[in-house]
Coordinates of C-alpha atoms in Angstrom, one line a residue:
M1 CA 0.0 -0.1 -0.2
A2 CA 1.3 3.7 -0.5
L3 CA 2.3 5.6 2.0
S4 CA 0.3 8.8 2.3
N5 CA 1.8 12.3 1.1
P6 CA 2.4 13.4 4.8
S7 CA 4.2 9.9 6.0
Q8 CA 6.4 10.0 2.6
L9 CA 7.2 13.8 3.9
L10 CA 8.3 12.1 7.3
L11 CA 10.3 9.2 6.1
R12 CA 12.7 12.0 4.2
N13 CA 13.4 13.2 7.5
M14 CA 13.6 10.5 9.7
D15 CA 16.3 12.1 11.2
L16 CA 14.1 14.4 13.3
L17 CA 12.7 11.1 14.4
D18 CA 15.4 10.2 16.9
S19 CA 13.5 10.2 20.8
K20 CA 13.5 7.7 23.5
S21 CA 9.2 7.7 24.3
P22 CA 7.7 9.2 20.8
L23 CA 4.1 9.7 20.4
L24 CA 2.2 9.4 17.3
I25 CA -1.0 11.0 16.8
G26 CA -3.7 9.9 13.7
C27 CA -0.8 8.2 11.5
P28 CA -3.0 6.5 8.9
D29 CA -0.1 4.3 7.9
A30 CA 1.0 0.8 9.4
E31 CA 3.5 0.8 7.2
F32 CA 5.6 4.2 8.0
V33 CA 4.8 2.8 11.6
I34 CA 6.8 -0.6 10.5
E35 CA 9.4 1.8 9.1
F36 CA 9.9 3.8 12.1
T37 CA 10.0 0.7 14.7
Q38 CA 12.6 -0.6 12.4
T39 CA 14.9 2.7 12.2
Y40 CA 14.3 3.2 15.9
P41 CA 14.4 -0.2 17.4
Q42 CA 15.6 1.3 20.7
A43 CA 12.3 3.5 21.0
T44 CA 9.0 3.1 23.2
I45 CA 6.5 4.4 20.2
T46 CA 3.2 4.8 21.2
S47 CA 0.4 5.4 18.9
Y48 CA -2.4 7.2 19.5
Q49 CA -5.5 7.3 17.9
V50 CA -9.4 8.7 17.5
N51 CA -10.2 6.6 14.5
Y52 CA -10.9 2.7 15.3
A53 CA -9.9 1.8 11.6
Q54 CA -6.5 3.1 11.7
H55 CA -6.4 2.1 15.1
L56 CA -7.0 -1.7 14.5
T57 CA -4.5 -2.1 12.0
I58 CA -1.5 -0.7 13.7
E59 CA -2.5 -2.9 16.6
K60 CA -2.4 -5.6 14.3
R61 CA 0.7 -5.1 12.6
C62 CA 2.9 -3.2 15.1
A63 CA 3.2 -5.7 17.9
T64 CA 5.9 -3.6 19.8
V65 CA 4.1 -0.1 19.5
K66 CA 1.2 0.3 22.1
S67 CA -1.9 1.5 20.0
V68 CA -4.2 3.4 22.0
F69 CA -8.0 4.5 20.9
A70 CA -9.5 7.1 22.9
E71 CA -11.2 10.0 23.1
Q72 CA -8.6 11.3 25.6
Y73 CA -4.8 10.6 25.8
Q74 CA -3.9 9.8 29.5
T75 CA -0.8 8.5 30.4
S76 CA 2.1 9.1 33.2
Q77 CA 4.5 8.6 30.5
Q78 CA 6.4 11.9 29.3
H79 CA 6.8 12.0 25.9
D80 CA 9.9 13.5 24.6
L81 CA 8.6 13.7 20.8
V82 CA 5.0 13.8 19.4
I83 CA 4.6 13.5 15.7
F84 CA 1.1 15.1 14.7
Y85 CA -0.8 14.4 11.8
F86 CA -3.1 17.6 11.2
P87 CA -6.7 16.3 11.8
K88 CA -9.4 17.7 9.7
S89 CA -10.5 19.9 12.5
K90 CA -8.3 22.7 13.4
Q91 CA -10.7 23.0 17.2
E92 CA -9.8 19.4 17.2
L93 CA -5.9 20.3 17.1
V94 CA -6.2 22.9 19.7
M95 CA -8.1 20.7 22.0
Q96 CA -5.6 18.0 22.0
M97 CA -2.4 20.0 21.9
A98 CA -4.5 21.1 25.8
M99 CA -4.6 17.8 26.5
L100 CA -0.8 16.9 25.4
S101 CA 0.8 19.3 27.5
Q102 CA -0.2 16.9 30.7
C103 CA 2.3 14.4 29.3
L104 CA 5.1 16.2 27.6
A105 CA 8.5 16.2 29.0
E106 CA 10.6 19.4 29.6
H107 CA 11.0 21.0 26.1
A108 CA 9.5 18.1 24.0
I109 CA 9.6 18.4 20.4
V110 CA 6.2 18.0 18.6
L111 CA 6.4 18.0 14.7
F112 CA 2.7 18.7 13.1
V113 CA 2.7 17.4 9.3
G114 CA 0.1 17.5 7.0
E115 CA -1.5 18.4 3.6
N116 CA -1.2 22.4 2.4
K117 CA -5.3 22.2 1.9
G118 CA -5.6 20.6 5.4
G119 CA -5.2 23.5 7.4
V120 CA -1.5 22.2 8.5
K121 CA -0.2 26.0 7.5
S122 CA -2.0 27.3 10.6
A123 CA -0.2 24.6 13.0
P124 CA 2.2 27.4 14.5
K125 CA -0.6 30.0 15.1
L126 CA -2.9 27.5 16.7
T127 CA -0.6 25.8 19.1
K128 CA 1.6 29.3 20.0
P129 CA 0.5 29.1 23.6
Y130 CA 2.5 25.8 24.2
A131 CA 5.4 26.9 21.7
L132 CA 8.8 28.4 22.5
R133 CA 8.9 28.4 19.0
C134 CA 7.5 26.7 15.8
D135 CA 9.5 26.4 12.4
K136 CA 8.9 25.1 9.2
V137 CA 11.5 22.6 8.3
D138 CA 10.8 20.8 5.2
S139 CA 7.5 20.8 2.1
A140 CA 7.2 18.3 -0.2
R141 CA 4.4 16.4 -1.8
H142 CA 2.2 19.3 -1.5
C143 CA 2.5 19.1 2.7
L144 CA 4.3 20.7 5.3
L145 CA 6.3 19.7 8.3
F146 CA 6.7 21.8 11.0
E147 CA 8.8 21.4 14.4
M148 CA 7.6 22.8 17.7
V149 CA 9.6 23.4 21.0
Y150 CA 7.6 22.9 24.2
N151 CA 7.7 25.7 26.1
N152 CA 6.9 23.4 29.4
Q153 CA 3.3 25.7 30.0
R154 CA 1.0 23.1 31.7
E155 CA -2.6 24.1 32.6
P156 CA -5.4 21.2 33.6
F157 CA -7.2 19.7 31.1
D158 CA -11.4 19.0 31.4
L159 CA -12.6 17.3 28.5
A160 CA -15.8 18.1 29.7
S161 CA -15.0 21.6 29.1
W162 CA -15.2 21.1 25.1
Y163 CA -18.3 19.9 24.4
Q164 CA -20.6 22.1 22.6
Q165 CA -23.8 21.9 23.4
Y166 CA -27.4 23.2 21.1
E167 CA -30.8 22.2 21.5
I168 CA -32.8 20.8 18.6
V169 CA -37.1 21.3 18.9
L170 CA -38.6 19.1 16.4
D171 CA -42.4 18.7 16.6
D172 CA -42.8 18.8 20.2
K173 CA -40.0 17.2 21.1
T174 CA -36.8 18.7 22.1
L175 CA -32.9 17.1 22.4
T176 CA -29.7 18.8 23.6
V177 CA -26.8 17.2 21.4
C178 CA -23.2 17.7 22.9
A179 CA -20.2 17.2 20.7
L180 CA -16.8 17.5 20.9
P181 CA -14.5 19.5 18.4
G182 CA -14.3 17.6 15.1
V183 CA -17.4 15.7 15.6
F184 CA -19.9 16.6 12.5
S185 CA -22.5 18.7 13.1
Q186 CA -20.6 20.2 16.5
A187 CA -22.0 23.4 16.2
E188 CA -25.9 23.4 14.9
L189 CA -27.9 20.5 13.2
D190 CA -26.9 19.7 9.5
R191 CA -30.0 19.9 7.1
G192 CA -29.5 16.8 5.8
T193 CA -29.8 15.2 9.4
Q194 CA -33.2 17.7 9.9
L195 CA -34.8 15.7 6.9
L196 CA -34.1 12.3 7.9
L197 CA -35.6 13.3 11.3
E198 CA -38.8 14.4 9.7
H199 CA -39.4 11.3 7.2
L200 CA -38.3 8.6 9.9
P201 CA -40.3 5.7 9.6
S202 CA -43.9 5.8 10.9
S203 CA -43.1 3.4 14.1
I204 CA -39.7 1.5 14.9
D205 CA -39.4 -0.8 17.4
G206 CA -36.8 -4.2 18.1
K207 CA -33.1 -3.4 17.7
V208 CA -32.7 0.0 15.7
L209 CA -28.9 0.8 14.1
D210 CA -27.5 4.3 13.5
F211 CA -24.9 3.9 11.4
G212 CA -22.3 6.5 11.3
C213 CA -23.5 7.8 14.5
G214 CA -22.0 11.7 14.7
A215 CA -23.1 13.0 18.5
G216 CA -25.7 11.0 18.4
V217 CA -28.4 13.1 16.9
I218 CA -30.6 10.5 15.7
G219 CA -30.4 7.5 17.6
S220 CA -31.3 9.9 20.4
Y221 CA -34.4 11.3 19.3
I222 CA -35.5 7.9 17.9
K223 CA -35.0 6.5 21.5
L224 CA -37.3 9.7 22.3
L225 CA -39.9 8.9 20.3
Y226 CA -40.2 5.5 20.6
P227 CA -38.3 4.4 24.3
N228 CA -38.9 0.7 23.7
A229 CA -37.0 0.7 20.7
D230 CA -33.2 -1.4 21.1
V231 CA -30.9 1.2 20.0
E232 CA -27.9 0.9 18.9
M233 CA -25.3 3.5 18.0
I234 CA -21.7 3.3 16.1
D235 CA -19.4 5.4 14.9
V236 CA -15.4 4.9 13.5
N237 CA -14.5 8.1 15.7
A238 CA -13.7 7.9 19.3
L239 CA -15.0 11.7 19.8
A240 CA -17.9 10.9 18.2
I241 CA -18.4 7.8 20.3
A242 CA -18.1 10.1 23.3
S243 CA -20.2 12.7 22.1
A244 CA -23.5 10.2 21.4
K245 CA -22.9 9.2 24.9
R246 CA -22.7 12.4 26.3
T247 CA -25.9 13.4 24.4
L248 CA -27.6 10.6 25.6
E249 CA -26.8 11.3 29.1
V250 CA -28.3 15.0 29.3
N251 CA -31.5 14.1 27.8
D252 CA -31.7 11.0 30.4
L253 CA -31.8 8.1 27.2
T254 CA -30.4 4.7 27.7
A255 CA -28.9 3.3 24.0
T256 CA -25.2 1.0 23.3
V257 CA -23.1 3.2 21.4
Y258 CA -19.8 1.4 20.4
P259 CA -17.1 1.6 17.8
S260 CA -17.1 0.2 14.3
D261 CA -15.1 0.3 11.3
G262 CA -17.7 0.1 9.0
L263 CA -20.3 -3.0 10.2
S264 CA -17.2 -4.8 11.4
D265 CA -18.5 -5.3 15.0
V266 CA -21.9 -5.1 14.4
G267 CA -24.4 -8.4 14.7
T268 CA -27.8 -9.0 13.3
G269 CA -31.7 -8.8 13.7
Y270 CA -31.9 -5.1 13.1
Q271 CA -35.7 -4.3 12.3
A272 CA -34.5 -0.7 11.4
V273 CA -31.2 0.9 9.9
V274 CA -31.2 4.7 10.0
S275 CA -27.8 6.7 8.7
N276 CA -26.7 10.1 7.4
P277 CA -23.4 8.2 6.2
P278 CA -20.3 10.0 6.1
F279 CA -18.7 10.2 2.9
H280 CA -15.5 12.6 3.8
Q281 CA -12.6 11.8 5.3
G282 CA -10.1 14.4 5.8
I283 CA -9.9 17.0 2.8
K284 CA -10.9 14.3 0.2
T285 CA -14.2 13.0 -0.6
H286 CA -14.3 8.9 0.1
Y287 CA -17.6 7.3 -0.7
Q288 CA -15.7 3.6 0.2
T289 CA -17.2 3.1 3.6
T290 CA -20.9 4.1 2.9
E291 CA -20.8 1.9 -0.3
L292 CA -19.8 -0.9 1.3
F293 CA -22.3 -0.1 4.4
L294 CA -25.0 -0.6 1.4
Q295 CA -23.6 -3.0 -0.4
S296 CA -23.8 -5.1 3.1
V297 CA -26.1 -3.9 5.4
N298 CA -28.9 -6.0 4.4
Q299 CA -27.3 -9.0 6.1
K300 CA -27.9 -7.2 9.3
M301 CA -31.5 -6.9 8.8
T302 CA -34.8 -8.8 9.2
S303 CA -37.2 -9.7 7.0
N304 CA -39.3 -6.8 6.0
G305 CA -36.6 -4.3 7.6
V306 CA -36.5 -1.0 7.0
L307 CA -33.2 1.1 6.1
T308 CA -33.8 4.9 5.9
I309 CA -30.7 7.5 4.6
V310 CA -30.3 10.8 3.3
A311 CA -27.5 11.6 1.3
N312 CA -26.6 14.5 -0.6
S313 CA -28.7 14.1 -4.1
F314 CA -25.5 14.1 -6.3
L315 CA -24.2 11.1 -5.1
K316 CA -25.0 8.0 -6.9
Y317 CA -26.4 5.7 -4.2
A318 CA -30.0 4.6 -5.7
P319 CA -28.2 2.1 -8.0
I320 CA -26.5 0.4 -5.2
L321 CA -29.8 0.2 -3.2
E322 CA -31.6 -1.1 -5.8
Q323 CA -29.4 -3.4 -6.7
Q324 CA -29.2 -4.8 -2.9
F325 CA -32.5 -4.6 -1.9
G326 CA -35.3 -4.0 -5.1
N327 CA -37.4 -1.0 -5.1
V328 CA -36.0 2.0 -3.6
Q329 CA -38.7 5.0 -2.6
K330 CA -37.5 8.6 -2.4
C331 CA -39.1 10.0 0.1
A332 CA -38.0 13.6 0.0
N333 CA -36.2 16.1 -1.3
R334 CA -34.5 19.3 0.4
H335 CA -31.7 21.7 0.3
G336 CA -29.8 19.1 -1.9
F337 CA -30.7 16.3 0.1
T338 CA -32.7 12.8 -0.7
I339 CA -34.1 10.4 1.5
Y340 CA -34.3 6.9 0.6
Q341 CA -36.3 4.5 2.2
V342 CA -36.2 0.4 1.2
N343 CA -37.3 -2.6 2.7
K344 CA -35.8 -5.7 2.8
R345 CA -37.9 -8.5 1.3

């Protein structure tokens, strides 16, 4: 598998990675981690991920590396080097830098790498409170690499203070949404999800799956409407999982929330599946996860089970649904979004 451009940029700067206790954050390439371990076998390397799929791959392929998947990285260890793959959300970077200040050694080195179009140019400005200096050290393959020297500024970190909260009101129901930085629709309800909530099946019971739950809006709203439904909510992102759990908690609702790479950790017997499925990853558009979901979700559903999704109208999901389920019903089309509903035969 080809390495991502940021990993290729790091490879040509391997001399900067010489350290005793390095921490990799958000690395998408197990091949790079393997190269890192071979170049510096004496290093105690830790990988921290909020992406469950990347975590599983590194955990499986890099036996000597400690792999952590969580919404918050916590350790008593003092890392002398951090290699930060720039996340898609700048606020996520700011939060994670505040979080990491608790576990950095004196004058630790922090490397920020990412694609130019992904916002990495803002790394010096965003991390200024923690930097003695932050300088560009290399650029190639439309990517930048910055080196920061930590200024030993430590302040208590409270993850709860980073949740953003807002209310949505539909019909006579009010739901409070809580979301961490980087989670889809962190600040307000997006139009696609609102359209989906307005066109849910008229009756829902039994096992229900909210695929790609984000902050938990859809699954929580279903639980609000149908208290007897057995709702499960899944996402690949640890920050989304934590947000969905918080949304349930503040609304006094109960559901099962857990990570899954696509449908990897999902059971069977679902009578209803609902989703505003993801199609963006980083700065590029990716459809593979959703297309695999649409091609295989019928195997997880009961006879006469109902699948309801919302998607941008330009996405060509209808042919996939027709191939898997047969007849596809378009329930609504508004603001560039379409609601598709199908019944398993």
